[in-house]
Coordinates of C-alpha atoms in Angstrom, one line a residue:
M1 CA 28.5 -5.6 -36.1
Q2 CA 27.1 -6.2 -32.6
S3 CA 26.7 -9.6 -31.3
F4 CA 23.4 -10.9 -30.1
W5 CA 24.4 -10.7 -26.5
E6 CA 25.4 -7.0 -26.7
C7 CA 22.0 -5.8 -28.0
Q8 CA 19.8 -3.8 -25.8
V9 CA 16.0 -4.2 -25.7
Q10 CA 14.1 -1.0 -26.5
E11 CA 10.6 -1.0 -25.0
A12 CA 7.8 1.1 -26.6
E13 CA 6.1 3.5 -24.3
Q14 CA 2.4 2.6 -23.7
K15 CA -0.3 5.0 -23.0
I16 CA -2.9 3.8 -20.5
R17 CA -6.5 4.6 -21.6
F18 CA -10.0 3.9 -20.5
L19 CA -12.6 2.2 -22.6
Q20 CA -15.1 4.5 -24.4
K21 CA -18.8 4.1 -23.7
S22 CA -19.3 2.6 -27.2
E23 CA -16.6 0.0 -26.6
V24 CA -18.2 -1.0 -23.2
A25 CA -21.6 -1.2 -24.9
K26 CA -20.2 -3.6 -27.6
L27 CA -18.7 -5.8 -24.9
T28 CA -21.8 -6.0 -22.8
A29 CA -24.1 -6.6 -25.9
L30 CA -22.0 -9.5 -27.1
K31 CA -23.8 -12.8 -26.3
I32 CA -21.4 -15.3 -24.7
L33 CA -22.6 -18.8 -23.9
N34 CA -19.5 -20.0 -22.0
K35 CA -19.8 -19.3 -18.3
Q36 CA -16.1 -18.9 -17.7
T37 CA -15.8 -16.4 -20.6
R38 CA -18.7 -14.4 -19.3
Q39 CA -17.0 -14.2 -15.9
A40 CA -13.7 -13.1 -17.5
R41 CA -15.6 -10.3 -19.4
R42 CA -17.2 -9.1 -16.1
I43 CA -13.8 -9.1 -14.4
F44 CA -12.3 -7.2 -17.4
L45 CA -15.0 -4.6 -17.3
F46 CA -14.8 -4.1 -13.6

């Protein structure tokens, strides 16, 4: 049995993908009242 300190971390490979048009449309159609949240959405979509 391996001790905790001898374990190695295995990282999953992540695929980078772009948002689809339908996903962007959903995000832009969402009504957000909070100014900071709206700004975060704009930055995310940029």
